[in-house]
C-alpha cells in the first residue's frame, strides 16, 4: 500500500485549509459586492423617482403659471377691446 509521509499529509492539509479559506472568502466577497450593488441600485432608483417628482412639480408649476398668464392676457385683451369700443363710440358720437 502507498504510504504518505507526515510532512506530505501536513502540506496537503494546509493546502486544503487554504483552499477552503479562499473559497469561503471569495463567496463572502461576492455576497458583500452583491449587497453593495443592490444598495447602489436601490439608491439610484430612489434618486430617479425623486428627480421625476421634482420634474413633475416643476411642470405643474409652469403649467399653472402659463394658465395664469393666459388668463391675464385674455383680461387685458378684453379690456383693450372695451376701451377701443368706447373710443370708437366717442369718435362717432362727436361727428
PDB file of C-alpha atoms in Angstrom:
ATOM      1  CA  UNK A   1       0.000   0.000   0.000  1.00  0.00           C
ATOM      2  CA  UNK A   2       1.071   3.573  -0.730  1.00  0.00           C
ATOM      3  CA  UNK A   3       2.281   5.471   2.365  1.00  0.00           C
ATOM      4  CA  UNK A   4       2.374   9.235   2.753  1.00  0.00           C
ATOM      5  CA  UNK A   5       4.877  10.934   4.994  1.00  0.00           C
ATOM      6  CA  UNK A   6       3.703  13.151   7.800  1.00  0.00           C
ATOM      7  CA  UNK A   7       5.113  16.184   6.007  1.00  0.00           C
ATOM      8  CA  UNK A   8       3.120  15.385   2.850  1.00  0.00           C
ATOM      9  CA  UNK A   9      -0.056  14.940   4.876  1.00  0.00           C
ATOM     10  CA  UNK A  10       0.594  18.249   6.660  1.00  0.00           C
ATOM     11  CA  UNK A  11       1.203  20.060   3.343  1.00  0.00           C
ATOM     12  CA  UNK A  12      -1.952  18.603   1.798  1.00  0.00           C
ATOM     13  CA  UNK A  13      -3.957  19.503   4.928  1.00  0.00           C
ATOM     14  CA  UNK A  14      -2.659  23.090   4.927  1.00  0.00           C
ATOM     15  CA  UNK A  15      -3.369  23.342   1.192  1.00  0.00           C
ATOM     16  CA  UNK A  16      -6.950  22.147   1.703  1.00  0.00           C
ATOM     17  CA  UNK A  17      -7.402  24.565   4.606  1.00  0.00           C
ATOM     18  CA  UNK A  18      -6.109  27.457   2.490  1.00  0.00           C
ATOM     19  CA  UNK A  19      -8.320  26.449  -0.434  1.00  0.00           C
ATOM     20  CA  UNK A  20     -11.332  26.357   1.912  1.00  0.00           C
ATOM     21  CA  UNK A  21     -10.477  29.827   3.232  1.00  0.00           C
ATOM     22  CA  UNK A  22     -10.087  31.193  -0.297  1.00  0.00           C
ATOM     23  CA  UNK A  23     -13.393  29.728  -1.464  1.00  0.00           C
ATOM     24  CA  UNK A  24     -15.199  30.925   1.669  1.00  0.00           C
ATOM     25  CA  UNK A  25     -13.632  34.380   1.452  1.00  0.00           C
ATOM     26  CA  UNK A  26     -14.453  34.643  -2.228  1.00  0.00           C
ATOM     27  CA  UNK A  27     -18.093  33.720  -1.592  1.00  0.00           C
ATOM     28  CA  UNK A  28     -18.285  36.288   1.220  1.00  0.00           C
ATOM     29  CA  UNK A  29     -16.757  38.961  -1.041  1.00  0.00           C
ATOM     30  CA  UNK A  30     -19.257  38.150  -3.761  1.00  0.00           C
ATOM     31  CA  UNK A  31     -22.163  38.373  -1.330  1.00  0.00           C
ATOM     32  CA  UNK A  32     -20.850  41.680   0.001  1.00  0.00           C
ATOM     33  CA  UNK A  33     -20.348  43.028  -3.535  1.00  0.00           C
ATOM     34  CA  UNK A  34     -23.850  41.899  -4.492  1.00  0.00           C
ATOM     35  CA  UNK A  35     -25.316  43.622  -1.418  1.00  0.00           C
ATOM     36  CA  UNK A  36     -23.379  46.809  -2.225  1.00  0.00           C
ATOM     37  CA  UNK A  37     -24.537  46.677  -5.841  1.00  0.00           C
ATOM     38  CA  UNK A  38     -28.152  46.177  -4.768  1.00  0.00           C
ATOM     39  CA  UNK A  39     -27.891  49.095  -2.334  1.00  0.00           C
ATOM     40  CA  UNK A  40     -26.459  51.348  -5.048  1.00  0.00           C
ATOM     41  CA  UNK A  41     -29.212  50.318  -7.457  1.00  0.00           C
ATOM     42  CA  UNK A  42     -31.909  50.977  -4.846  1.00  0.00           C
ATOM     43  CA  UNK A  43     -30.407  54.387  -4.122  1.00  0.00           C
ATOM     44  CA  UNK A  44     -30.284  55.184  -7.839  1.00  0.00           C
ATOM     45  CA  UNK A  45     -33.938  54.160  -8.223  1.00  0.00           C
ATOM     46  CA  UNK A  46     -34.887  56.392  -5.295  1.00  0.00           C
ATOM     47  CA  UNK A  47     -32.897  59.280  -6.793  1.00  0.00           C
ATOM     48  CA  UNK A  48     -34.587  58.794 -10.167  1.00  0.00           C
ATOM     49  CA  UNK A  49     -38.016  58.746  -8.513  1.00  0.00           C
ATOM     50  CA  UNK A  50     -37.167  61.909  -6.578  1.00  0.00           C
ATOM     51  CA  UNK A  51     -35.923  63.629  -9.728  1.00  0.00           C
ATOM     52  CA  UNK A  52     -39.076  62.601 -11.599  1.00  0.00           C
ATOM     53  CA  UNK A  53     -41.228  64.009  -8.798  1.00  0.00           C
ATOM     54  CA  UNK A  54     -39.256  67.265  -8.935  1.00  0.00           C
ATOM     55  CA  UNK A  55     -39.686  67.447 -12.728  1.00  0.00           C
ATOM     56  CA  UNK A  56     -43.413  66.799 -12.371  1.00  0.00           C
ATOM     57  CA  UNK A  57     -43.705  69.540  -9.745  1.00  0.00           C
ATOM     58  CA  UNK A  58     -41.814  71.996 -11.954  1.00  0.00           C
ATOM     59  CA  UNK A  59     -44.011  71.127 -14.936  1.00  0.00           C
ATOM     60  CA  UNK A  60     -47.180  71.554 -12.868  1.00  0.00           C
ATOM     61  CA  UNK A  61     -45.961  74.913 -11.588  1.00  0.00           C
ATOM     62  CA  UNK A  62     -45.030  76.027 -15.101  1.00  0.00           C
ATOM     63  CA  UNK A  63     -48.435  74.913 -16.384  1.00  0.00           C
ATOM     64  CA  UNK A  64     -50.191  76.880 -13.621  1.00  0.00           C
ATOM     65  CA  UNK A  65     -48.058  79.959 -14.368  1.00  0.00           C
ATOM     66  CA  UNK A  66     -48.787  79.656 -18.074  1.00  0.00           C
ATOM     67  CA  UNK A  67     -52.539  79.340 -17.453  1.00  0.00           C
ATOM     68  CA  UNK A  68     -52.492  82.353 -15.108  1.00  0.00           C
ATOM     69  CA  UNK A  69     -50.552  84.327 -17.720  1.00  0.00           C
ATOM     70  CA  UNK A  70     -53.050  83.325 -20.417  1.00  0.00           C
ATOM     71  CA  UNK A  71     -55.959  84.461 -18.207  1.00  0.00           C
ATOM     72  CA  UNK A  72     -54.205  87.751 -17.541  1.00  0.00           C
ATOM     73  CA  UNK A  73     -53.535  88.329 -21.249  1.00  0.00           C
ATOM     74  CA  UNK A  74     -57.163  87.465 -22.050  1.00  0.00           C
ATOM     75  CA  UNK A  75     -58.392  90.010 -19.453  1.00  0.00           C
ATOM     76  CA  UNK A  76     -56.051  92.652 -20.852  1.00  0.00           C
ATOM     77  CA  UNK A  77     -57.206  91.914 -24.410  1.00  0.00           C
ATOM     78  CA  UNK A  78     -60.842  92.164 -23.365  1.00  0.00           C
ATOM     79  CA  UNK A  79     -60.158  95.447 -21.557  1.00  0.00           C
ATOM     80  CA  UNK A  80     -58.360  96.788 -24.628  1.00  0.00           C
ATOM     81  CA  UNK A  81     -61.322  95.785 -26.786  1.00  0.00           C
ATOM     82  CA  UNK A  82     -63.731  97.598 -24.437  1.00  0.00           C
ATOM     83  CA  UNK A  83     -61.576 100.714 -24.478  1.00  0.00           C
ATOM     84  CA  UNK A  84     -61.327 100.575 -28.259  1.00  0.00           C
ATOM     85  CA  UNK A  85     -65.124 100.292 -28.432  1.00  0.00           C
ATOM     86  CA  UNK A  86     -65.605 103.253 -26.080  1.00  0.00           C
ATOM     87  CA  UNK A  87     -63.144 105.399 -28.022  1.00  0.00           C
ATOM     88  CA  UNK A  88     -64.849 104.419 -31.288  1.00  0.00           C
ATOM     89  CA  UNK A  89     -68.261 105.368 -29.853  1.00  0.00           C
ATOM     90  CA  UNK A  90     -66.880 108.722 -28.726  1.00  0.00           C
ATOM     91  CA  UNK A  91     -65.497 109.384 -32.215  1.00  0.00           C
ATOM     92  CA  UNK A  92     -68.763 108.534 -33.945  1.00  0.00           C
ATOM     93  CA  UNK A  93     -70.830 110.468 -31.401  1.00  0.00           C
ATOM     94  CA  UNK A  94     -68.683 113.545 -31.901  1.00  0.00           C
ATOM     95  CA  UNK A  95     -69.335 113.699 -35.652  1.00  0.00           C
TER      96      UNK A  95
END
